[in-house]
PDB file of C-alpha atoms in Angstrom:
ATOM      1  CA  MET N 140      57.561   5.611 -27.902  1.00 59.00           C
ATOM      2  CA  SER N 141      60.890   4.080 -26.809  1.00 76.00           C
ATOM      3  CA  GLY N 142      62.575   4.843 -23.510  1.00 80.00           C
ATOM      4  CA  LEU N 143      62.186   4.300 -19.786  1.00 82.00           C
ATOM      5  CA  PHE N 144      59.228   5.220 -17.583  1.00 84.00           C
ATOM      6  CA  CYS N 145      58.737   4.949 -13.841  1.00 85.00           C
ATOM      7  CA  LYS N 146      55.559   2.893 -13.469  1.00 83.00           C
ATOM      8  CA  TYR N 147      54.820   4.325 -10.024  1.00 82.00           C
ATOM      9  CA  CYS N 148      55.063   7.947 -11.116  1.00 83.00           C
ATOM     10  CA  VAL N 149      53.215   7.404 -14.381  1.00 81.00           C
ATOM     11  CA  LEU N 150      50.251   5.860 -12.581  1.00 81.00           C
ATOM     12  CA  PHE N 151      50.084   7.859  -9.372  1.00 78.00           C
ATOM     13  CA  SER N 152      51.878  11.191  -9.777  1.00 81.00           C
ATOM     14  CA  ASP N 153      50.312  14.503 -10.630  1.00 76.00           C
ATOM     15  CA  LYS N 154      52.822  17.317 -10.357  1.00 74.00           C
ATOM     16  CA  GLY N 155      56.005  17.872  -8.408  1.00 71.00           C
ATOM     17  CA  GLY N 156      57.500  20.626  -6.322  1.00 68.00           C
ATOM     18  CA  ARG N 157      56.664  21.911  -2.892  1.00 69.00           C
ATOM     19  CA  TYR N 158      53.266  23.179  -3.946  1.00 68.00           C
ATOM     20  CA  LYS N 159      52.576  20.505  -6.570  1.00 71.00           C
ATOM     21  CA  THR N 160      52.824  22.984  -9.424  1.00 71.00           C
ATOM     22  CA  ILE N 161      55.799  21.676 -11.431  1.00 75.00           C
ATOM     23  CA  GLN N 162      55.103  19.558 -14.485  1.00 77.00           C
ATOM     24  CA  LEU N 163      57.016  16.250 -14.403  1.00 78.00           C
ATOM     25  CA  PHE N 164      58.753  15.092 -17.558  1.00 74.00           C
ATOM     26  CA  LYS N 165      61.666  12.649 -17.145  1.00 79.00           C
ATOM     27  CA  PHE N 166      60.449   9.098 -16.406  1.00 76.00           C
ATOM     28  CA  VAL N 167      56.873  10.415 -16.067  1.00 79.00           C
ATOM     29  CA  SER N 168      55.301  12.207 -19.007  1.00 77.00           C
ATOM     30  CA  LYS N 169      58.294  11.742 -21.313  1.00 79.00           C
ATOM     31  CA  PRO N 170      60.466   8.634 -21.713  1.00 81.00           C
ATOM     32  CA  PHE N 171      64.053   8.706 -20.495  1.00 77.00           C
ATOM     33  CA  GLN N 172      66.315   8.007 -23.491  1.00 76.00           C
ATOM     34  CA  LYS N 173      69.822   9.138 -22.467  1.00 77.00           C
ATOM     35  CA  TYR N 174      71.358   6.058 -20.889  1.00 77.00           C
ATOM     36  CA  ALA N 175      74.947   7.328 -20.405  1.00 75.00           C
ATOM     37  CA  LYS N 176      74.283   8.431 -16.807  1.00 75.00           C
ATOM     38  CA  LEU N 177      71.481   6.011 -16.016  1.00 77.00           C
ATOM     39  CA  LEU N 178      73.221   4.018 -13.274  1.00 84.00           C
ATOM     40  CA  GLY N 179      75.551   4.822 -10.427  1.00 77.00           C
ATOM     41  CA  LYS N 180      75.434   6.813  -7.223  1.00 78.00           C
ATOM     42  CA  ASP N 181      74.614  10.017  -9.042  1.00 77.00           C
ATOM     43  CA  GLY N 182      72.820   8.324 -11.910  1.00 82.00           C
ATOM     44  CA  ASP N 183      69.412   9.378 -13.130  1.00 79.00           C
ATOM     45  CA  LEU N 184      67.679   6.334 -11.630  1.00 81.00           C
ATOM     46  CA  GLU N 185      69.147   6.991  -8.191  1.00 83.00           C
ATOM     47  CA  ILE N 186      68.297  10.686  -8.330  1.00 81.00           C
ATOM     48  CA  HIS N 187      64.742   9.918  -9.433  1.00 79.00           C
ATOM     49  CA  SER N 188      64.279   7.384  -6.636  1.00 82.00           C
ATOM     50  CA  ARG N 189      65.119  10.078  -4.058  1.00 81.00           C
ATOM     51  CA  ASN N 190      62.558  12.586  -5.336  1.00 83.00           C
ATOM     52  CA  HIS N 191      59.738  13.258  -2.888  1.00 83.00           C
ATOM     53  CA  TYR N 192      57.050  12.732  -5.495  1.00 83.00           C
ATOM     54  CA  HIS N 193      58.519   9.330  -6.405  1.00 86.00           C
ATOM     55  CA  VAL N 194      58.637   8.237  -2.753  1.00 86.00           C
ATOM     56  CA  ALA N 195      55.022   9.357  -2.343  1.00 86.00           C
ATOM     57  CA  CYS N 196      53.957   7.479  -5.481  1.00 88.00           C
ATOM     58  CA  VAL N 197      55.631   4.273  -4.277  1.00 88.00           C
ATOM     59  CA  GLU N 198      53.785   4.572  -0.962  1.00 88.00           C
ATOM     60  CA  VAL N 199      50.465   5.129  -2.737  1.00 87.00           C
ATOM     61  CA  ALA N 200      51.142   2.140  -4.983  1.00 88.00           C
ATOM     62  CA  ASP N 201      51.915  -0.088  -1.984  1.00 86.00           C
ATOM     63  CA  ASN N 202      48.688   1.000  -0.294  1.00 82.00           C
ATOM     64  CA  PHE N 203      46.779   0.360  -3.487  1.00 83.00           C
ATOM     65  CA  MET N 204      48.116  -3.192  -3.790  1.00 84.00           C
ATOM     66  CA  THR N 205      47.389  -3.859  -0.118  1.00 80.00           C
ATOM     67  CA  THR N 206      43.752  -2.835  -0.425  1.00 76.00           C
ATOM     68  CA  PHE N 207      43.426  -4.523  -3.824  1.00 78.00           C
ATOM     69  CA  ASN N 208      44.595  -7.857  -2.426  1.00 78.00           C
ATOM     70  CA  ASN N 209      42.623  -7.401   0.804  1.00 76.00           C
ATOM     71  CA  PRO N 210      39.604  -5.106   0.198  1.00 69.00           C
ATOM     72  CA  LYS N 211      38.490  -5.384   3.824  1.00 66.00           C
ATOM     73  CA  LYS N 212      41.382  -3.131   4.810  1.00 66.00           C
ATOM     74  CA  GLU N 213      40.274  -0.300   2.542  1.00 66.00           C
ATOM     75  CA  VAL N 214      39.183   2.691   4.604  1.00 69.00           C
ATOM     76  CA  ILE N 215      35.859   3.154   2.830  1.00 70.00           C
ATOM     77  CA  ASN N 216      35.035  -0.524   3.333  1.00 67.00           C
ATOM     78  CA  LEU N 217      35.973  -0.324   6.993  1.00 68.00           C
ATOM     79  CA  ILE N 218      33.672   2.676   7.339  1.00 72.00           C
ATOM     80  CA  ASN N 219      30.876   0.927   5.437  1.00 74.00           C
ATOM     81  CA  THR N 220      31.251  -2.221   7.541  1.00 74.00           C
ATOM     82  CA  GLU N 221      30.967  -0.207  10.730  1.00 78.00           C
ATOM     83  CA  ARG N 222      28.003   1.680   9.304  1.00 78.00           C
ATOM     84  CA  LYS N 223      26.222  -1.557   8.374  1.00 80.00           C
ATOM     85  CA  LYS N 224      26.870  -2.857  11.859  1.00 84.00           C
ATOM     86  CA  GLN N 225      25.368   0.309  13.354  1.00 84.00           C
ATOM     87  CA  ILE N 226      22.330   0.110  11.061  1.00 82.00           C
ATOM     88  CA  GLU N 227      21.717  -3.514  12.027  1.00 86.00           C
ATOM     89  CA  GLU N 228      22.032  -2.671  15.707  1.00 89.00           C
ATOM     90  CA  ASN N 229      19.590   0.238  15.390  1.00 88.00           C
ATOM     91  CA  ARG N 230      17.097  -1.974  13.557  1.00 90.00           C
ATOM     92  CA  ASN N 231      17.313  -4.598  16.282  1.00 92.00           C
ATOM     93  CA  ARG N 232      16.624  -1.889  18.856  1.00 91.00           C
ATOM     94  CA  LEU N 233      13.537  -0.704  16.985  1.00 93.00           C
ATOM     95  CA  LYS N 234      12.185  -4.135  16.081  1.00 94.00           C
ATOM     96  CA  PRO N 235      10.522  -5.032  19.426  1.00 95.00           C
ATOM     97  CA  ILE N 236       9.036  -1.527  19.669  1.00 95.00           C
ATOM     98  CA  VAL N 237       7.563  -1.699  16.161  1.00 95.00           C
ATOM     99  CA  GLU N 238       6.308  -5.251  16.742  1.00 95.00           C
ATOM    100  CA  SER N 239       4.520  -4.077  19.895  1.00 95.00           C
ATOM    101  CA  ILE N 240       2.884  -1.218  17.994  1.00 94.00           C
ATOM    102  CA  ILE N 241       1.724  -3.591  15.247  1.00 94.00           C
ATOM    103  CA  PHE N 242       0.355  -6.023  17.847  1.00 95.00           C
ATOM    104  CA  LEU N 243      -1.706  -3.335  19.586  1.00 93.00           C
ATOM    105  CA  GLY N 244      -2.970  -2.059  16.260  1.00 91.00           C
ATOM    106  CA  ARG N 245      -3.981  -5.509  15.017  1.00 90.00           C
ATOM    107  CA  GLN N 246      -5.834  -6.252  18.238  1.00 92.00           C
ATOM    108  CA  ASN N 247      -7.494  -2.821  18.280  1.00 90.00           C
ATOM    109  CA  ILE N 248      -6.064  -2.090  21.726  1.00 91.00           C
ATOM    110  CA  PRO N 249      -5.570   1.532  22.890  1.00 89.00           C
ATOM    111  CA  PHE N 250      -1.944   2.514  23.330  1.00 86.00           C
ATOM    112  CA  ARG N 251      -1.785   4.965  26.182  1.00 78.00           C
ATOM    113  CA  GLY N 252      -3.210   5.223  29.648  1.00 69.00           C
ATOM    114  CA  HIS N 253      -3.133   8.120  32.082  1.00 66.00           C
ATOM    115  CA  ARG N 254       0.647   8.111  32.151  1.00 68.00           C
ATOM    116  CA  ASP N 255       2.974   7.504  29.246  1.00 72.00           C
ATOM    117  CA  HIS N 256       6.184   9.245  30.255  1.00 73.00           C
ATOM    118  CA  GLY N 257       8.842   9.250  32.936  1.00 70.00           C
ATOM    119  CA  ASN N 258      11.278   6.566  34.060  1.00 77.00           C
ATOM    120  CA  PHE N 259      10.424   3.376  32.205  1.00 80.00           C
ATOM    121  CA  PHE N 260      11.893   1.136  34.905  1.00 78.00           C
ATOM    122  CA  GLU N 261      10.204   2.908  37.798  1.00 76.00           C
ATOM    123  CA  ASN N 262       9.026   0.121  40.091  1.00 72.00           C
ATOM    124  CA  ASP N 263       5.529   1.197  41.031  1.00 67.00           C
ATOM    125  CA  LEU N 264       3.019  -1.631  40.677  1.00 64.00           C
ATOM    126  CA  GLU N 265       0.100   0.630  41.568  1.00 63.00           C
ATOM    127  CA  LYS N 266       0.537   2.783  38.464  1.00 72.00           C
ATOM    128  CA  ASN N 267      -0.792   1.565  35.145  1.00 76.00           C
ATOM    129  CA  LYS N 268       1.552   2.927  32.492  1.00 80.00           C
ATOM    130  CA  GLY N 269      -0.729   2.178  29.570  1.00 85.00           C
ATOM    131  CA  ASN N 270      -0.930  -0.805  27.247  1.00 90.00           C
ATOM    132  CA  PHE N 271       2.117   0.097  25.158  1.00 92.00           C
ATOM    133  CA  ARG N 272       4.537   0.464  28.051  1.00 90.00           C
ATOM    134  CA  GLU N 273       3.077  -2.486  29.903  1.00 89.00           C
ATOM    135  CA  LEU N 274       3.517  -4.621  26.781  1.00 92.00           C
ATOM    136  CA  LEU N 275       7.175  -3.575  26.574  1.00 93.00           C
ATOM    137  CA  HIS N 276       7.587  -4.528  30.245  1.00 91.00           C
ATOM    138  CA  TYR N 277       6.019  -7.893  29.465  1.00 92.00           C
ATOM    139  CA  ARG N 278       8.492  -8.464  26.624  1.00 94.00           C
ATOM    140  CA  ILE N 279      11.437  -7.644  28.883  1.00 93.00           C
ATOM    141  CA  ASN N 280      10.141  -9.948  31.618  1.00 92.00           C
ATOM    142  CA  SER N 281       9.806 -12.653  28.974  1.00 93.00           C
ATOM    143  CA  GLY N 282      13.496 -12.421  28.105  1.00 93.00           C
ATOM    144  CA  ASP N 283      13.831  -9.723  25.435  1.00 92.00           C
ATOM    145  CA  SER N 284      17.397  -8.731  26.321  1.00 93.00           C
ATOM    146  CA  ILE N 285      17.844  -6.474  23.270  1.00 92.00           C
ATOM    147  CA  LEU N 286      14.890  -4.299  24.271  1.00 93.00           C
ATOM    148  CA  GLU N 287      15.993  -4.252  27.906  1.00 92.00           C
ATOM    149  CA  ASN N 288      19.544  -3.251  26.979  1.00 92.00           C
ATOM    150  CA  HIS N 289      18.233  -0.554  24.649  1.00 92.00           C
ATOM    151  CA  LEU N 290      15.986   1.050  27.264  1.00 91.00           C
ATOM    152  CA  LYS N 291      18.618   0.812  30.012  1.00 91.00           C
ATOM    153  CA  THR N 292      21.604   2.147  28.063  1.00 90.00           C
ATOM    154  CA  THR N 293      20.033   4.699  25.715  1.00 87.00           C
ATOM    155  CA  HIS N 294      19.577   8.356  26.586  1.00 86.00           C
ATOM    156  CA  PHE N 295      15.997   9.059  27.650  1.00 83.00           C
ATOM    157  CA  LYS N 296      15.515  11.265  24.580  1.00 85.00           C
ATOM    158  CA  ALA N 297      16.384   8.413  22.204  1.00 88.00           C
ATOM    159  CA  THR N 298      14.325   5.499  23.518  1.00 90.00           C
ATOM    160  CA  TYR N 299      11.763   5.692  20.668  1.00 91.00           C
ATOM    161  CA  ILE N 300       8.845   5.007  23.021  1.00 90.00           C
ATOM    162  CA  SER N 301       7.510   8.526  23.566  1.00 89.00           C
ATOM    163  CA  PRO N 302       3.946   9.351  22.430  1.00 89.00           C
ATOM    164  CA  VAL N 303       5.351  11.458  19.581  1.00 90.00           C
ATOM    165  CA  VAL N 304       7.502   8.613  18.263  1.00 91.00           C
ATOM    166  CA  GLN N 305       4.637   6.160  18.751  1.00 91.00           C
ATOM    167  CA  ASN N 306       2.497   8.293  16.454  1.00 92.00           C
ATOM    168  CA  GLU N 307       5.316   8.554  13.917  1.00 94.00           C
ATOM    169  CA  LEU N 308       5.762   4.775  13.862  1.00 93.00           C
ATOM    170  CA  ILE N 309       2.002   4.298  13.569  1.00 93.00           C
ATOM    171  CA  GLU N 310       2.049   6.664  10.595  1.00 93.00           C
ATOM    172  CA  CYS N 311       4.865   4.630   9.015  1.00 93.00           C
ATOM    173  CA  CYS N 312       2.798   1.461   9.449  1.00 93.00           C
ATOM    174  CA  ARG N 313      -0.229   3.206   7.933  1.00 92.00           C
ATOM    175  CA  THR N 314       1.795   4.276   4.904  1.00 93.00           C
ATOM    176  CA  ILE N 315       3.129   0.769   4.271  1.00 94.00           C
ATOM    177  CA  VAL N 316      -0.274  -0.903   4.704  1.00 93.00           C
ATOM    178  CA  THR N 317      -1.928   1.642   2.404  1.00 93.00           C
ATOM    179  CA  GLU N 318       0.736   1.092  -0.255  1.00 94.00           C
ATOM    180  CA  ILE N 319       0.123  -2.671  -0.156  1.00 94.00           C
ATOM    181  CA  ILE N 320      -3.647  -2.205  -0.473  1.00 94.00           C
ATOM    182  CA  LEU N 321      -3.323   0.230  -3.367  1.00 93.00           C
ATOM    183  CA  LYS N 322      -0.860  -2.042  -5.144  1.00 93.00           C
ATOM    184  CA  GLU N 323      -3.334  -4.930  -4.930  1.00 93.00           C
ATOM    185  CA  LYS N 324      -6.150  -2.711  -6.141  1.00 92.00           C
ATOM    186  CA  LYS N 325      -4.175  -1.541  -9.184  1.00 90.00           C
ATOM    187  CA  GLU N 326      -3.565  -5.156 -10.124  1.00 91.00           C
ATOM    188  CA  SER N 327      -7.320  -5.718  -9.890  1.00 89.00           C
ATOM    189  CA  LYS N 328      -8.238  -2.568 -11.865  1.00 90.00           C
ATOM    190  CA  PHE N 329     -11.966  -2.279 -10.992  1.00 94.00           C
ATOM    191  CA  TYR N 330     -13.127  -1.374  -7.503  1.00 95.00           C
ATOM    192  CA  SER N 331     -16.015  -0.170  -5.352  1.00 96.00           C
ATOM    193  CA  ILE N 332     -16.020   2.464  -2.629  1.00 95.00           C
ATOM    194  CA  PHE N 333     -17.994   2.700   0.596  1.00 94.00           C
ATOM    195  CA  PHE N 334     -17.954   5.795   2.747  1.00 93.00           C
ATOM    196  CA  ASP N 335     -19.906   7.527   5.454  1.00 90.00           C
ATOM    197  CA  GLU N 336     -19.758  10.753   7.399  1.00 86.00           C
ATOM    198  CA  THR N 337     -20.412  11.035  11.110  1.00 83.00           C
ATOM    199  CA  THR N 338     -19.788  13.476  13.937  1.00 77.00           C
ATOM    200  CA  ASP N 339     -17.918  12.065  16.903  1.00 73.00           C
ATOM    201  CA  ILE N 340     -18.191  12.986  20.576  1.00 75.00           C
ATOM    202  CA  SER N 341     -15.761  15.893  20.117  1.00 72.00           C
ATOM    203  CA  HIS N 342     -18.036  17.390  17.417  1.00 72.00           C
ATOM    204  CA  SER N 343     -15.539  16.562  14.671  1.00 76.00           C
ATOM    205  CA  SER N 344     -17.127  15.555  11.392  1.00 81.00           C
ATOM    206  CA  GLN N 345     -15.271  12.575   9.939  1.00 86.00           C
ATOM    207  CA  ILE N 346     -15.373  10.517   6.753  1.00 88.00           C
ATOM    208  CA  SER N 347     -14.281   6.892   6.663  1.00 91.00           C
ATOM    209  CA  LEU N 348     -13.469   5.413   3.255  1.00 93.00           C
ATOM    210  CA  VAL N 349     -13.327   1.724   2.330  1.00 94.00           C
ATOM    211  CA  ILE N 350     -12.492   0.164  -1.034  1.00 95.00           C
ATOM    212  CA  ARG N 351     -13.618  -3.263  -2.223  1.00 95.00           C
ATOM    213  CA  TYR N 352     -11.937  -5.200  -5.020  1.00 95.00           C
ATOM    214  CA  VAL N 353     -11.117  -8.706  -6.218  1.00 94.00           C
ATOM    215  CA  HIS N 354      -7.468  -9.707  -6.019  1.00 92.00           C
ATOM    216  CA  LYS N 355      -6.369 -13.128  -7.255  1.00 90.00           C
ATOM    217  CA  ALA N 356      -9.933 -14.458  -7.065  1.00 91.00           C
ATOM    218  CA  VAL N 357     -10.329 -13.245  -3.470  1.00 93.00           C
ATOM    219  CA  VAL N 358     -12.782 -10.474  -2.571  1.00 94.00           C
ATOM    220  CA  LYS N 359     -11.050  -7.925  -0.374  1.00 94.00           C
ATOM    221  CA  GLU N 360     -12.535  -5.015   1.522  1.00 93.00           C
ATOM    222  CA  ASN N 361     -10.031  -2.639   3.096  1.00 94.00           C
ATOM    223  CA  PHE N 362     -10.244   0.587   5.023  1.00 92.00           C
ATOM    224  CA  ILE N 363      -7.871   3.175   3.549  1.00 92.00           C
ATOM    225  CA  ALA N 364      -8.687   6.557   5.089  1.00 90.00           C
ATOM    226  CA  CYS N 365     -10.414   8.456   7.859  1.00 88.00           C
ATOM    227  CA  ILE N 366     -10.321  12.240   7.661  1.00 87.00           C
ATOM    228  CA  ASP N 367     -11.583  15.230   9.579  1.00 84.00           C
ATOM    229  CA  CYS N 368     -13.961  16.615   6.955  1.00 80.00           C
ATOM    230  CA  HIS N 369     -13.900  20.219   8.070  1.00 75.00           C
ATOM    231  CA  ALA N 370     -10.113  20.356   8.380  1.00 77.00           C
ATOM    232  CA  TYR N 371      -9.639  18.499   5.100  1.00 77.00           C
ATOM    233  CA  VAL N 372     -12.089  20.564   3.060  1.00 75.00           C
ATOM    234  CA  TYR N 373     -11.730  24.007   4.614  1.00 73.00           C
ATOM    235  CA  ASN N 374      -8.234  23.625   6.054  1.00 70.00           C
ATOM    236  CA  THR N 375      -9.359  24.969   9.432  1.00 58.00           C
ATOM    237  CA  ASP N 376      -9.556  23.663  12.975  1.00 55.00           C
ATOM    238  CA  THR N 377     -12.911  22.143  13.880  1.00 48.00           C
ATOM    239  CA  GLU N 378     -12.654  23.560  17.393  1.00 51.00           C
ATOM    240  CA  LYS N 379     -13.269  27.020  15.972  1.00 49.00           C
ATOM    241  CA  ASN N 380     -16.550  25.852  14.497  1.00 48.00           C
ATOM    242  CA  LEU N 381     -18.110  22.995  16.410  1.00 47.00           C
ATOM    243  CA  GLU N 382     -20.829  22.397  13.827  1.00 50.00           C
ATOM    244  CA  PRO N 383     -19.229  22.768  10.395  1.00 53.00           C
ATOM    245  CA  LYS N 384     -21.704  22.941   7.550  1.00 67.00           C
ATOM    246  CA  LEU N 385     -20.969  20.122   5.148  1.00 76.00           C
ATOM    247  CA  ASN N 386     -23.398  19.443   2.330  1.00 84.00           C
ATOM    248  CA  GLY N 387     -23.393  16.520  -0.074  1.00 87.00           C
ATOM    249  CA  GLU N 388     -21.347  18.265  -2.740  1.00 88.00           C
ATOM    250  CA  VAL N 389     -18.617  19.104  -0.248  1.00 87.00           C
ATOM    251  CA  LEU N 390     -18.522  15.503   0.985  1.00 90.00           C
ATOM    252  CA  GLY N 391     -18.415  14.279  -2.604  1.00 91.00           C
ATOM    253  CA  ASP N 392     -15.521  16.603  -3.387  1.00 90.00           C
ATOM    254  CA  ALA N 393     -13.677  15.306  -0.313  1.00 91.00           C
ATOM    255  CA  VAL N 394     -14.079  11.684  -1.442  1.00 93.00           C
ATOM    256  CA  ILE N 395     -13.014  12.534  -5.000  1.00 93.00           C
ATOM    257  CA  SER N 396      -9.958  14.326  -3.627  1.00 91.00           C
ATOM    258  CA  LEU N 397      -9.061  11.293  -1.512  1.00 92.00           C
ATOM    259  CA  LEU N 398      -9.383   8.907  -4.456  1.00 94.00           C
ATOM    260  CA  GLN N 399      -7.206  11.154  -6.594  1.00 93.00           C
ATOM    261  CA  LYS N 400      -4.690  11.430  -3.768  1.00 92.00           C
ATOM    262  CA  PHE N 401      -4.410   7.637  -3.738  1.00 93.00           C
ATOM    263  CA  ASP N 402      -4.086   7.640  -7.538  1.00 92.00           C
ATOM    264  CA  LEU N 403      -7.304   5.648  -7.965  1.00 93.00           C
ATOM    265  CA  ASN N 404      -8.744   6.119 -11.431  1.00 93.00           C
ATOM    266  CA  LEU N 405     -12.402   7.096 -11.065  1.00 94.00           C
ATOM    267  CA  LYS N 406     -13.112   5.544 -14.452  1.00 93.00           C
ATOM    268  CA  TYR N 407     -12.711   2.100 -12.865  1.00 94.00           C
ATOM    269  CA  CYS N 408     -14.964   2.806  -9.879  1.00 95.00           C
ATOM    270  CA  VAL N 409     -18.108   0.707 -10.484  1.00 95.00           C
ATOM    271  CA  VAL N 410     -20.049   0.985  -7.204  1.00 95.00           C
ATOM    272  CA  ILE N 411     -20.552   3.784  -4.676  1.00 94.00           C
ATOM    273  CA  GLY N 412     -21.887   2.478  -1.384  1.00 93.00           C
ATOM    274  CA  THR N 413     -23.498   4.824   1.165  1.00 92.00           C
ATOM    275  CA  ASP N 414     -26.511   4.983   3.433  1.00 89.00           C
ATOM    276  CA  SER N 415     -29.734   6.577   2.185  1.00 87.00           C
ATOM    277  CA  CYS N 416     -29.661   9.924   3.974  1.00 88.00           C
ATOM    278  CA  SER N 417     -30.429  12.981   1.871  1.00 88.00           C
ATOM    279  CA  VAL N 418     -26.885  14.339   2.116  1.00 87.00           C
ATOM    280  CA  MET N 419     -25.681  11.237   0.299  1.00 90.00           C
ATOM    281  CA  VAL N 420     -28.432  10.450  -2.216  1.00 89.00           C
ATOM    282  CA  SER N 421     -29.957  13.835  -3.056  1.00 89.00           C
ATOM    283  CA  LEU N 422     -30.268  14.208  -6.820  1.00 88.00           C
ATOM    284  CA  VAL N 423     -29.535  17.923  -6.554  1.00 83.00           C
ATOM    285  CA  ARG N 424     -26.574  18.256  -4.191  1.00 86.00           C
ATOM    286  CA  GLY N 425     -25.909  14.731  -2.970  1.00 90.00           C
ATOM    287  CA  ALA N 426     -22.444  13.262  -2.452  1.00 92.00           C
ATOM    288  CA  VAL N 427     -23.206  10.277  -4.697  1.00 93.00           C
ATOM    289  CA  GLN N 428     -24.385  12.504  -7.542  1.00 92.00           C
ATOM    290  CA  LYS N 429     -21.188  14.565  -7.220  1.00 93.00           C
ATOM    291  CA  ILE N 430     -18.934  11.501  -7.369  1.00 94.00           C
ATOM    292  CA  GLN N 431     -20.875  10.024 -10.297  1.00 94.00           C
ATOM    293  CA  SER N 432     -20.156  13.173 -12.293  1.00 92.00           C
ATOM    294  CA  PHE N 433     -16.516  11.993 -12.258  1.00 94.00           C
ATOM    295  CA  ALA N 434     -17.022   8.228 -11.969  1.00 93.00           C
ATOM    296  CA  LYS N 435     -19.239   7.739 -15.018  1.00 93.00           C
ATOM    297  CA  ASN N 436     -19.431   3.945 -14.670  1.00 93.00           C
ATOM    298  CA  ALA N 437     -20.373   3.863 -10.985  1.00 94.00           C
ATOM    299  CA  ILE N 438     -23.821   2.935  -9.710  1.00 94.00           C
ATOM    300  CA  HIS N 439     -25.138   3.671  -6.242  1.00 93.00           C
ATOM    301  CA  CYS N 440     -25.737   0.861  -3.782  1.00 91.00           C
ATOM    302  CA  HIS N 441     -27.435   1.286  -0.418  1.00 87.00           C
ATOM    303  CA  VAL N 442     -25.178   0.097   2.388  1.00 83.00           C
ATOM    304  CA  GLN N 443     -25.999   0.054   6.081  1.00 70.00           C
ATOM    305  CA  ILE N 444     -22.761   1.258   7.641  1.00 60.00           C
ATOM    306  CA  MET N 445     -22.224   0.506  11.321  1.00 53.00           C
ATOM    307  CA  HIS N 446     -20.013   2.913  13.284  1.00 51.00           C
TER     308      HIS N 446
END
């Protein structure tokens, strides 16, 4: 196809006219081939260069070359850079809070005292604000300027230290730890389970579940779940029934449900460890017998579980 094209309009134009509805032909979709009036004041090149769509295309082309040669100036990159900066700043704000939560959890230290709200910087030495807040104060006194700046400059509804947020962060930690444990177990394939049911001081019946496996020649025994039996099995509040009736089959079903929830193949469960109470070991309606009906390769092992 011989003739002249305008490189700017070919690459960047769509349609012309006030409402962008006119199809463009000369120099754009069709080559210009009549050269008699090409040059001059009223020539076709001069007329084309004054068209609004051509001027707009030249501007778009210049912007394109500017951002191509210097990508940092592109709007989307400027937005992304600012967004990355904001993400990094938010992570730095959360880091000391999350580290404090992990520390208390590792050391098995309770989080809250009698008071866990109000002005964080209230100077009242007689009031114990609970381990979590006191630990944050200790970090600030030790020179944690990022945490101090966060708590002093952030709106009180966005400090991320309220009891609700504490529980949410604890839940995030639980999820990550559980994922790591389950990943190790899947690499090991075979595993044992140990569980027990007990009623706490608030009359809530609870099951704790532990799995044992060998990972890279190291025997590991990890706690993975603690559930309110009555709420988990019957989906009701234990306060409405202070002494829920839970037999061995129900407990067995709860454990099976937990193992399936964690995607643990019951075929590879080789040992079921419990104490020797009738609810667990009954040959008629015991929890062990119920689990063994699904875990065909599992044997029962007596375990003295300390609460």
